[in-house]
mmCIF file of C-alpha atoms in Angstrom:
data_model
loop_
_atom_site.group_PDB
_atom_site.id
_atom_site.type_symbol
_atom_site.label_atom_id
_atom_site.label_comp_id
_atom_site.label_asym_id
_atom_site.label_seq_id
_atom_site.Cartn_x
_atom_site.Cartn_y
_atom_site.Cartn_z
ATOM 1 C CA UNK B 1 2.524 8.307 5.575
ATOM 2 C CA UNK B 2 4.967 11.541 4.813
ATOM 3 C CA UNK B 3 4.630 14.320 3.130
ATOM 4 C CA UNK B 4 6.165 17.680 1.683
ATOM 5 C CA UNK B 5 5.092 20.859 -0.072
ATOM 6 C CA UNK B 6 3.450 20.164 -3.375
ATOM 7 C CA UNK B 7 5.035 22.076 -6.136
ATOM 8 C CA UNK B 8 2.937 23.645 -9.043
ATOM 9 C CA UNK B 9 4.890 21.371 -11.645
ATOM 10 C CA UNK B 10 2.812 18.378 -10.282
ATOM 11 C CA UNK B 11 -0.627 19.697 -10.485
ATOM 12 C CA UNK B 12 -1.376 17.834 -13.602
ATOM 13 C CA UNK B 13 -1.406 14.051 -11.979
ATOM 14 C CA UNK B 14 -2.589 15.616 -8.873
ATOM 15 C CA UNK B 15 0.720 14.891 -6.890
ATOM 16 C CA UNK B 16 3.025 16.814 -4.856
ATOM 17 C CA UNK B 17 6.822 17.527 -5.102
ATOM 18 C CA UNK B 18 9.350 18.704 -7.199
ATOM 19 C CA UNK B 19 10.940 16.939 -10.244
ATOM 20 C CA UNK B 20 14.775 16.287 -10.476
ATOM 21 C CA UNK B 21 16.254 14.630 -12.933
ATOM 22 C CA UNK B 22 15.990 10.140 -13.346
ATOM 23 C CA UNK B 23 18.842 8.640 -14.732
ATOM 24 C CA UNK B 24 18.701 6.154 -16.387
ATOM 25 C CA UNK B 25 14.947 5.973 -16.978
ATOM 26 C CA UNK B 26 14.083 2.419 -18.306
ATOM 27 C CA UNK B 27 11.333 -0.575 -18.194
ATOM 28 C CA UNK B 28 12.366 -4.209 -17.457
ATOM 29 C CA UNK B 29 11.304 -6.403 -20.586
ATOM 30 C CA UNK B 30 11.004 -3.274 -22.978
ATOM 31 C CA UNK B 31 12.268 -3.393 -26.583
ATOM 32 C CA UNK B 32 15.826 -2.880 -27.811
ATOM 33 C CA UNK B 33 14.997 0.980 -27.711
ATOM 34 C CA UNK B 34 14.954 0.954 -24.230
ATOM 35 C CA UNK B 35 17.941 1.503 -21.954
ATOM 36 C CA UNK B 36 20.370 -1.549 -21.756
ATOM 37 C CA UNK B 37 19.542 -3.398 -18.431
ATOM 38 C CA UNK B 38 23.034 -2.630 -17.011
ATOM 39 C CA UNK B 39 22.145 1.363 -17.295
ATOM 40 C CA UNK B 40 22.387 3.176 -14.121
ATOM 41 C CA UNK B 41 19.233 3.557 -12.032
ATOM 42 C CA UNK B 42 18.042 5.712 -9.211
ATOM 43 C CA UNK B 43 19.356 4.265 -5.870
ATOM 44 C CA UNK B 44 19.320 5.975 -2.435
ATOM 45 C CA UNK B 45 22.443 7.795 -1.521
ATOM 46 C CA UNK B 46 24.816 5.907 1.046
ATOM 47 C CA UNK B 47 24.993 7.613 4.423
ATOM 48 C CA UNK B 48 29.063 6.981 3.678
ATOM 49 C CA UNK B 49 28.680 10.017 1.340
ATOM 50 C CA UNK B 50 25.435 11.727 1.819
ATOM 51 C CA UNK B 51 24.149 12.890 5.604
ATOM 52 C CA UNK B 52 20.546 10.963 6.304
ATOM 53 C CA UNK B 53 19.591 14.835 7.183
ATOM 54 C CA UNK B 54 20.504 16.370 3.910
ATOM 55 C CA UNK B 55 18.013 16.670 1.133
ATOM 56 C CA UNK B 56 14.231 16.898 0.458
ATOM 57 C CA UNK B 57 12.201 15.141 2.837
ATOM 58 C CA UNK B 58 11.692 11.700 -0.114
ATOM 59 C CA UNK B 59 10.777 8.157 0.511
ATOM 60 C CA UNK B 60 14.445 6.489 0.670
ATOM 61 C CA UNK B 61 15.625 10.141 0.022
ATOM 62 C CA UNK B 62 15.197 9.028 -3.698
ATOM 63 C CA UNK B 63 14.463 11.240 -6.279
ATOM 64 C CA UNK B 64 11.141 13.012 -6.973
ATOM 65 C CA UNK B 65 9.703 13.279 -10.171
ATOM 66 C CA UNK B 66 6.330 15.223 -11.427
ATOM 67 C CA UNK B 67 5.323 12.634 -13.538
ATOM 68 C CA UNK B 68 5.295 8.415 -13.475
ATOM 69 C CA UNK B 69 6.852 8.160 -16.882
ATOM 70 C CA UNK B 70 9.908 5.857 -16.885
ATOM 71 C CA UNK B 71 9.425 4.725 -13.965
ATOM 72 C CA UNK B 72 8.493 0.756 -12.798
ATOM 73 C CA UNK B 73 7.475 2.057 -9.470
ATOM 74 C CA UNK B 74 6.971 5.000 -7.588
ATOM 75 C CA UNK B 75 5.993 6.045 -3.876
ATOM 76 C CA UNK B 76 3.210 7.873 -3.687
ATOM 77 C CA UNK B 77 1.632 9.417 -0.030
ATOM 78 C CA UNK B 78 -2.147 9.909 0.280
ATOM 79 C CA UNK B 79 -2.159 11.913 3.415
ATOM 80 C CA UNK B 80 -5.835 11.470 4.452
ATOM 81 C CA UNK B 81 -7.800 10.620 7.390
ATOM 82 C CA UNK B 82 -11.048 11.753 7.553
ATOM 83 C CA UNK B 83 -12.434 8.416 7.350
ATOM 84 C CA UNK B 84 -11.591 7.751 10.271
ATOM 85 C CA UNK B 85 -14.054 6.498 13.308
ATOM 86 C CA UNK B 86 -11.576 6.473 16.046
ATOM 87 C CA UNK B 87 -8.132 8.523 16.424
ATOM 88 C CA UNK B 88 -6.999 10.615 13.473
ATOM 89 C CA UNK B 89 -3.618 11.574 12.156
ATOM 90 C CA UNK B 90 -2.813 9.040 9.626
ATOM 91 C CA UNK B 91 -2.935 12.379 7.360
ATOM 92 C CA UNK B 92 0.461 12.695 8.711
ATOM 93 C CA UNK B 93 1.404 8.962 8.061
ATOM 94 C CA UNK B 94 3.308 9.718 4.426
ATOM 95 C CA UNK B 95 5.272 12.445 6.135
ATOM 96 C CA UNK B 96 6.741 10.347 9.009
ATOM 97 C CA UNK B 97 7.430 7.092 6.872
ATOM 98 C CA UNK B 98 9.452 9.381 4.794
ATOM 99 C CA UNK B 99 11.262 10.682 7.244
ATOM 100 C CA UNK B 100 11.866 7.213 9.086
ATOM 101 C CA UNK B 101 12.745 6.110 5.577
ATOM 102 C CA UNK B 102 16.531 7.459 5.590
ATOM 103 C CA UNK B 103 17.752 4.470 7.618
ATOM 104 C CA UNK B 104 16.579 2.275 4.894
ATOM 105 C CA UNK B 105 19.444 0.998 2.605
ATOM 106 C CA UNK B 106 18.925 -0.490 -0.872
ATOM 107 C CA UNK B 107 20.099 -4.153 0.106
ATOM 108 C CA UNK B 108 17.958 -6.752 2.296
ATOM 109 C CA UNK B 109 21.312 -9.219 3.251
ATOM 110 C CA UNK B 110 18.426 -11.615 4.854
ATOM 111 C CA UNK B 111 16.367 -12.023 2.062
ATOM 112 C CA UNK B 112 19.109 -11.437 -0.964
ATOM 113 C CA UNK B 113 16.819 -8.930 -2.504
ATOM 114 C CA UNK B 114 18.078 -6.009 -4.505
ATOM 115 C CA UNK B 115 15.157 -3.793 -6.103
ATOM 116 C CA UNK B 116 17.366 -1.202 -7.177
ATOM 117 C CA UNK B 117 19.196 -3.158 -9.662
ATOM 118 C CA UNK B 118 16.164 -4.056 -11.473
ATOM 119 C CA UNK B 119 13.466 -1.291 -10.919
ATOM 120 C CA UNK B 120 13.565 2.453 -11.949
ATOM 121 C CA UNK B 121 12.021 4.246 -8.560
ATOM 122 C CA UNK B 122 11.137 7.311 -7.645
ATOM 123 C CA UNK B 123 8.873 9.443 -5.287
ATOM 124 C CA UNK B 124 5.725 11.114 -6.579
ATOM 125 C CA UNK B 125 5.237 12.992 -3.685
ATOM 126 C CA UNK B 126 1.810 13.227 -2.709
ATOM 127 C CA UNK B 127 -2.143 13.391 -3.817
ATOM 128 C CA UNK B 128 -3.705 16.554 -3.218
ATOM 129 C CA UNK B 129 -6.875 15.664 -1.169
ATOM 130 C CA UNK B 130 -9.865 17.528 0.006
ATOM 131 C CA UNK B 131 -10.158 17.185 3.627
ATOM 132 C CA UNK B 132 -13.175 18.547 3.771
ATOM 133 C CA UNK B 133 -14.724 16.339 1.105
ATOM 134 C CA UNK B 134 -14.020 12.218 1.803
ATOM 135 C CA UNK B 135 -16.006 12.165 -1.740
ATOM 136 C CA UNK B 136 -14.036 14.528 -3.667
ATOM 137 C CA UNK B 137 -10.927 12.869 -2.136
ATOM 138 C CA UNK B 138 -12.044 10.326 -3.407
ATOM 139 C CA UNK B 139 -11.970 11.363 -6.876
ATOM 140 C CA UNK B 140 -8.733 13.402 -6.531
ATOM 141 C CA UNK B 141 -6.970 9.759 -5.658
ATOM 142 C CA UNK B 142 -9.137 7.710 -8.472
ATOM 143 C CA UNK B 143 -8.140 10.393 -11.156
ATOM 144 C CA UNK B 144 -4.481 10.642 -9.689
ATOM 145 C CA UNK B 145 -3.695 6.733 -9.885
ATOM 146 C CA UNK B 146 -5.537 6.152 -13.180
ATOM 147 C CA UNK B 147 -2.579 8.461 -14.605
ATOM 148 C CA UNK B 148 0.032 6.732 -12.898
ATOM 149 C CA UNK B 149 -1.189 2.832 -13.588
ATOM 150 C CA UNK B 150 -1.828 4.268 -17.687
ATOM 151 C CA UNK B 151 1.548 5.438 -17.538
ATOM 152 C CA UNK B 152 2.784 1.666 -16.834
ATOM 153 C CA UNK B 153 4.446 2.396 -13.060
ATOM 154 C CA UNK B 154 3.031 0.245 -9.935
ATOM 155 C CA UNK B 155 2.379 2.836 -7.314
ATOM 156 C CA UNK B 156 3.687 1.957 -3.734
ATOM 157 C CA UNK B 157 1.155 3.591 -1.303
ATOM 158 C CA UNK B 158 1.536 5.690 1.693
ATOM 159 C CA UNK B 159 -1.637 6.428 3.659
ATOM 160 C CA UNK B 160 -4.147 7.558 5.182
ATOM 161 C CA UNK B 161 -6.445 5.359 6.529
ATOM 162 C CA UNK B 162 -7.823 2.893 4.545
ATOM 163 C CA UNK B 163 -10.959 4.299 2.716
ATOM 164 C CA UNK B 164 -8.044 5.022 0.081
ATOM 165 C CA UNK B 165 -7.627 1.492 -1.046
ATOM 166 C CA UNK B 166 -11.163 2.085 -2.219
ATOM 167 C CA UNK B 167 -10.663 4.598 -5.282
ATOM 168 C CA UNK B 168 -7.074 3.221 -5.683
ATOM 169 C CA UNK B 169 -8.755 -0.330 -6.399
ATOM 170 C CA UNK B 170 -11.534 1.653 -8.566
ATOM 171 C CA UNK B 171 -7.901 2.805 -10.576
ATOM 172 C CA UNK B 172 -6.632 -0.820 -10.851
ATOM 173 C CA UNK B 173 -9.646 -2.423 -11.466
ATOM 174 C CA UNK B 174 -10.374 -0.151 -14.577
ATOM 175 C CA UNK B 175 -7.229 -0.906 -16.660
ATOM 176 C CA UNK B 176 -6.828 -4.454 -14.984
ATOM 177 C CA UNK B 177 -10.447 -5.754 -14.371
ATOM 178 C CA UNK B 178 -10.818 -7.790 -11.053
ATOM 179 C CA UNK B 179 -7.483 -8.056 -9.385
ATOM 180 C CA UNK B 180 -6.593 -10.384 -6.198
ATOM 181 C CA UNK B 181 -6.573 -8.762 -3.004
ATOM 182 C CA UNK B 182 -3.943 -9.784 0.060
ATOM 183 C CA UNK B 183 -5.179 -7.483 3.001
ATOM 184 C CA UNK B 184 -3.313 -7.887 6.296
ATOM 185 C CA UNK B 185 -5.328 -5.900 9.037
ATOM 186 C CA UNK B 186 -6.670 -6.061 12.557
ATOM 187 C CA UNK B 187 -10.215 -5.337 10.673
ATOM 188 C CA UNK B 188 -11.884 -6.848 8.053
ATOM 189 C CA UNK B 189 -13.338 -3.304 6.922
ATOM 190 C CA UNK B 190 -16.307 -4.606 4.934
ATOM 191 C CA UNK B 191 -18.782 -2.680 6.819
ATOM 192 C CA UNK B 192 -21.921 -1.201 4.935
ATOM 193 C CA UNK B 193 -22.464 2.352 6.714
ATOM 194 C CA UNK B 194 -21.469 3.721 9.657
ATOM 195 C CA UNK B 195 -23.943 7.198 11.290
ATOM 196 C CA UNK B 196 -25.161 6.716 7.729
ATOM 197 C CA UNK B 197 -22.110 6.916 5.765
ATOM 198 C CA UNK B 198 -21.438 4.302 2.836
ATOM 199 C CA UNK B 199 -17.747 5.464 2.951
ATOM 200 C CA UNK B 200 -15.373 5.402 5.321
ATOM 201 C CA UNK B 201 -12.616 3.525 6.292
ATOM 202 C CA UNK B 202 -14.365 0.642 7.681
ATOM 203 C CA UNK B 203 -16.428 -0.095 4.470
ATOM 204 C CA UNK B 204 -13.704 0.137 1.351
ATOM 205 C CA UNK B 205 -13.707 -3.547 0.532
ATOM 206 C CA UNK B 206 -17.652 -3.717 1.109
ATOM 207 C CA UNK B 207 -17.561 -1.125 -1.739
ATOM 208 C CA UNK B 208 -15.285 -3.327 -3.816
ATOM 209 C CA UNK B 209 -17.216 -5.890 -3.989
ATOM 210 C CA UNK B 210 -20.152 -4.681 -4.596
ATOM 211 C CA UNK B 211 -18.546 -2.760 -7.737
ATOM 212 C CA UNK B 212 -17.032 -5.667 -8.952
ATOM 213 C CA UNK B 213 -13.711 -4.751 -8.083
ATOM 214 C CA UNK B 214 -11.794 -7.623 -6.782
ATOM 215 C CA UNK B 215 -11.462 -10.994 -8.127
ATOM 216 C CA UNK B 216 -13.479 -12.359 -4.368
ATOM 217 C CA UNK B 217 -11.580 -16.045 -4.764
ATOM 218 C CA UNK B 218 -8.454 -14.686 -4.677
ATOM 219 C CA UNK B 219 -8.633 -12.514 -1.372
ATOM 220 C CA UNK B 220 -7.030 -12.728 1.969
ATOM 221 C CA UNK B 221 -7.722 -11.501 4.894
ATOM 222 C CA UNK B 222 -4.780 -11.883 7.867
ATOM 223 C CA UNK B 223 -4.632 -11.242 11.388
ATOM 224 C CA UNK B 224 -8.189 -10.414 12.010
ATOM 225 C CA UNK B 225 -9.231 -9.874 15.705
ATOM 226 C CA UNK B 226 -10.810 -7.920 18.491
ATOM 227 C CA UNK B 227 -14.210 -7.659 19.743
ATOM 228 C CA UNK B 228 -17.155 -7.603 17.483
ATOM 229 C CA UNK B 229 -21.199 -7.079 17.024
ATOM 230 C CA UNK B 230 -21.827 -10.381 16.370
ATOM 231 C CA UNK B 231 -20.911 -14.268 16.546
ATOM 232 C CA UNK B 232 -19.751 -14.923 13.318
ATOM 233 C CA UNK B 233 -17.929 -11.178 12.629
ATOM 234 C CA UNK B 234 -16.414 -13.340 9.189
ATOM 235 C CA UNK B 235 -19.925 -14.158 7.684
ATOM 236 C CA UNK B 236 -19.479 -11.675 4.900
ATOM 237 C CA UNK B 237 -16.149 -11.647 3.758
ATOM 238 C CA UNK B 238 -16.597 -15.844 3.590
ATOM 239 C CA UNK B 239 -19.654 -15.421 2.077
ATOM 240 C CA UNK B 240 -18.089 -13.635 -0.646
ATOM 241 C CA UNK B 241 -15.613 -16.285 -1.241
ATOM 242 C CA UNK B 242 -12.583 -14.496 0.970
ATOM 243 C CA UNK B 243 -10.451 -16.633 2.884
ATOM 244 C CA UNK B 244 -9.931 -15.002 6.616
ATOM 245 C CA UNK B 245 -6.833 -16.026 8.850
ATOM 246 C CA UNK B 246 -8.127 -14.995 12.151
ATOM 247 C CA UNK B 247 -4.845 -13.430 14.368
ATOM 248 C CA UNK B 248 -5.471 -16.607 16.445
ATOM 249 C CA UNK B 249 -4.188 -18.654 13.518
ATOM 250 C CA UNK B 250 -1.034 -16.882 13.279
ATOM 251 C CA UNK B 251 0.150 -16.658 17.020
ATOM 252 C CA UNK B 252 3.470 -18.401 18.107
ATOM 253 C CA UNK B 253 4.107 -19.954 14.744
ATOM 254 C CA UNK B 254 5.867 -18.404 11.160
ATOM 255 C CA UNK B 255 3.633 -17.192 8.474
ATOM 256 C CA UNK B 256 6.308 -18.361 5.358
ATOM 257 C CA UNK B 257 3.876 -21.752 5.274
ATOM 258 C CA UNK B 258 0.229 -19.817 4.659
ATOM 259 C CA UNK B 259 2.220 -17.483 2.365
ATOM 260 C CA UNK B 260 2.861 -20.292 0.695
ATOM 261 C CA UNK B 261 -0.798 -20.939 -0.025
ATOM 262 C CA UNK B 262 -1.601 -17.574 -0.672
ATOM 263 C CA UNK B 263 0.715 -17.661 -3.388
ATOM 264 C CA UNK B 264 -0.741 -21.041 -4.893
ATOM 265 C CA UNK B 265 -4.333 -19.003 -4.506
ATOM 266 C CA UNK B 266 -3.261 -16.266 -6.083
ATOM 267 C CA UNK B 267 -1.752 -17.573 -8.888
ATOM 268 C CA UNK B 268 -0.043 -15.578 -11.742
ATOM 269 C CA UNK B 269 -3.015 -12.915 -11.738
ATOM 270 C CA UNK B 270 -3.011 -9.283 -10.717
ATOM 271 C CA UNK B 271 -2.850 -8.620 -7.092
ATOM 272 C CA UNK B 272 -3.580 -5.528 -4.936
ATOM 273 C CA UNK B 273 -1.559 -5.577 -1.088
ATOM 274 C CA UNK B 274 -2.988 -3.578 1.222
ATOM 275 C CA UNK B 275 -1.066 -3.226 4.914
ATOM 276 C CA UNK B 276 -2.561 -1.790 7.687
ATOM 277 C CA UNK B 277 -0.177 -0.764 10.362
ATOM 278 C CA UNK B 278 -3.279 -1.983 13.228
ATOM 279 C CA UNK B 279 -2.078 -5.496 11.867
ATOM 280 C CA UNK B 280 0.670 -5.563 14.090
ATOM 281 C CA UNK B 281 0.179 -5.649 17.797
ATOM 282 C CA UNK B 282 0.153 -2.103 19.594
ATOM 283 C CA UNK B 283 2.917 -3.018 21.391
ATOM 284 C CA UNK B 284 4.760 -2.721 18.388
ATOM 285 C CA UNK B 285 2.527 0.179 16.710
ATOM 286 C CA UNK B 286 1.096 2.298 19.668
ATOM 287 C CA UNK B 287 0.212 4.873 17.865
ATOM 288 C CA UNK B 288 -2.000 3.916 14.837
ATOM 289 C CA UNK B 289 -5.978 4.949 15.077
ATOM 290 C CA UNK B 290 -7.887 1.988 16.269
ATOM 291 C CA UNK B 291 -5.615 -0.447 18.156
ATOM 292 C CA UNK B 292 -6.473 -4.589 18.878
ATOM 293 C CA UNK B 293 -4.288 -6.335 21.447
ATOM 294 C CA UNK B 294 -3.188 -9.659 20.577
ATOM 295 C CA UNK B 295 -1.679 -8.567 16.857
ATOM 296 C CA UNK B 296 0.704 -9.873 14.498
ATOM 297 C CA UNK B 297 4.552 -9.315 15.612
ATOM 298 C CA UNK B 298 7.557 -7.280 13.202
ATOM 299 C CA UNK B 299 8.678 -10.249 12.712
ATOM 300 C CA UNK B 300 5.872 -12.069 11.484
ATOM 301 C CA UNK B 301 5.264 -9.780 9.303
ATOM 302 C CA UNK B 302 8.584 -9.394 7.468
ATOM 303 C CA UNK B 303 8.834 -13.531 7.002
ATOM 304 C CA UNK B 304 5.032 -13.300 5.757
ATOM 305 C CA UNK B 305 6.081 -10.509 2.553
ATOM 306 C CA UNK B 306 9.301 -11.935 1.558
ATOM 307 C CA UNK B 307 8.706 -12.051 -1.972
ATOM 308 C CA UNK B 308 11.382 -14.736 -2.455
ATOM 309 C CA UNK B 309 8.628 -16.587 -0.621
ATOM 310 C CA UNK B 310 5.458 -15.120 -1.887
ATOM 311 C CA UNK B 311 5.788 -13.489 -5.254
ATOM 312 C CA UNK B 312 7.565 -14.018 -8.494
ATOM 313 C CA UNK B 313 9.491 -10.789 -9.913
ATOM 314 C CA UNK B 314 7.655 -7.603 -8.660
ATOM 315 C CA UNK B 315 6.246 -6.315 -12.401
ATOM 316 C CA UNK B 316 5.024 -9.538 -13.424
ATOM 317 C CA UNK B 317 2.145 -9.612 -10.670
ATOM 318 C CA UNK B 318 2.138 -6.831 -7.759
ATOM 319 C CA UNK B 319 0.024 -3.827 -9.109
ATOM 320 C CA UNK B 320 -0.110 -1.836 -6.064
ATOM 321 C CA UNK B 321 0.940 -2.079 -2.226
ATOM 322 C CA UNK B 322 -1.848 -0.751 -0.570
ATOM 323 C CA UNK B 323 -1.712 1.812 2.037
ATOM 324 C CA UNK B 324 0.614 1.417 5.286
#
């Protein structure tokens, strides 16, 4: 949820920043024309060398790039929040994440994992919304990811609240068909309108379903709570075939066994993760727009999206993380 200034090089995909120079641009599983797999790759500097307060304001402080060409994955921030029905700012959210990023180094010691040795990654800087237009936002993000899931790269998402998973899904869904959907959230956000309003960000996976978007046996919904309008607040989602793990399910106990399952449902199709920060409890995450007590914990969290755990090789199934 960071951003920068947009430079004018970008304003063909409809993303902000700069472009510096990739090394060793290169695609896992490409021909022999590619780069050899022991070519260098973009890593964040080492605060040993490099000051965390030096340099353009970039997810990991890795490089930015104009364009996804080359690239297996790339950050990209969607700073928008005028979907919101409670407390805005999450058009700030790519901005801070970036700038929180810097303490984040490119090994995990706890899970063994070590993206930078396999994936070429880079920040796109951000999508040039309309906020005074949720529609035309809309289309600015649709048009923006179509361009970087054609060029082959799985874009890494920093929102905005969620009515963005809505025309990033329309993206992913339109070179990919349905795709899975593992959505960890306080909400369920599969509202129909709100003061009128078919969009906003209560309603995005209402609006996926009913264009066909996801594949509806292979969604999850986890850590769904708070008060609601009616008795059965679940009836929907379930009746479309979702399975929802109520935060109730999850407290005092690991979530590596129902990620488990949600890998055996999921299976070796396409799958969209979307994150919403209101997943974890606000004692944790104060801050974010519409807070439910009782949430998941950090810790829950980070056992629940190992992807030792939950997912095989990241470019063989994870299209998109969804917005944070």
């Amino acid at each position: 949820m960071l951003r920068w200034i947009a430079s004018r090089g970008a304003r063909g995909l409809g993303v902000g920043g700069g472009a510096h120079p990739a090394v060793g641009l290169c695609r896992p599983g490409r021909s022999s024309s590619s780069r050899s797999s022991d070519a260098p790759r973009n890593q964040p500097p080492s605060s040993e060398f490099v000051a965390r307060t030096v340099g353009v304001c970039s997810m990991m402080r890795l490089p930015v790039q104009a364009s996804p060409e080359g690239l297996d994955a790339a950050f990209v921030g969607v700073p928008l929040d005028i979907g919101t029905s409670n407390r805005p700012g999450a058009r700030f959210g790519p901005r801070r994440i970036r700038e929180e990023s810097v303490m984040l180094r490119t090994v995990n010691p706890s899970t063994g994992a070590l993206p930078f040795q396999s994936l070429m990654v880079a920040d796109l800087g951000d999508v040039n919304v309309n906020l005074y237009n949720l529609q035309d936002s809309c289309r600015l993000i649709r048009e923006a990811y179509q361009k970087i899931v054609t060029a082959g790269c799985i874009p890494l998402t920093l929102g905005g609240d969620h009515t963005i998973t809505y025309p990033i899904l329309q993206a992913m869904a339109k070179k990919h068909g349905p795709v899975g959907l593992l959505h960890v959230d306080a909400h369920m956000d599969t509202a129909d309108t709100a003061l009128g309003e078919k969009l906003y960000h209560g309603s995005p996976f209402r609006r996926c379903v009913d264009e066909g978007l996801l594949d509806c046996k292979r969604v999850v919904q986890i850590g769904i709570r708070g008060s609601a309008m009616t008795l059965d607040p679940f009836r929907y989602s379930r009746s479309q075939g979702f399975r929802v793990v109520p935060a109730e399910d999850c407290w005092m106990k690991s979530l590596v066994p129902l990620m488990g399952e949600v890998r055996q449902q999921m299976g070796g199709k396409p799958i969209y993760i979307s994150f919403d920060i209101d997943s974890l409890d606000p004692a944790y995450a104060p801050g974010t727009g519409t807070p439910e007590i009782a949430g998941l914990t950090p810790s829950q969290n980070g056992n629940s999206f190992r992807q030792s755990d939950l997912f095989p090789p990241l470019p063989s199934l994870i299209l998109s993380a969804g917005h944070i």
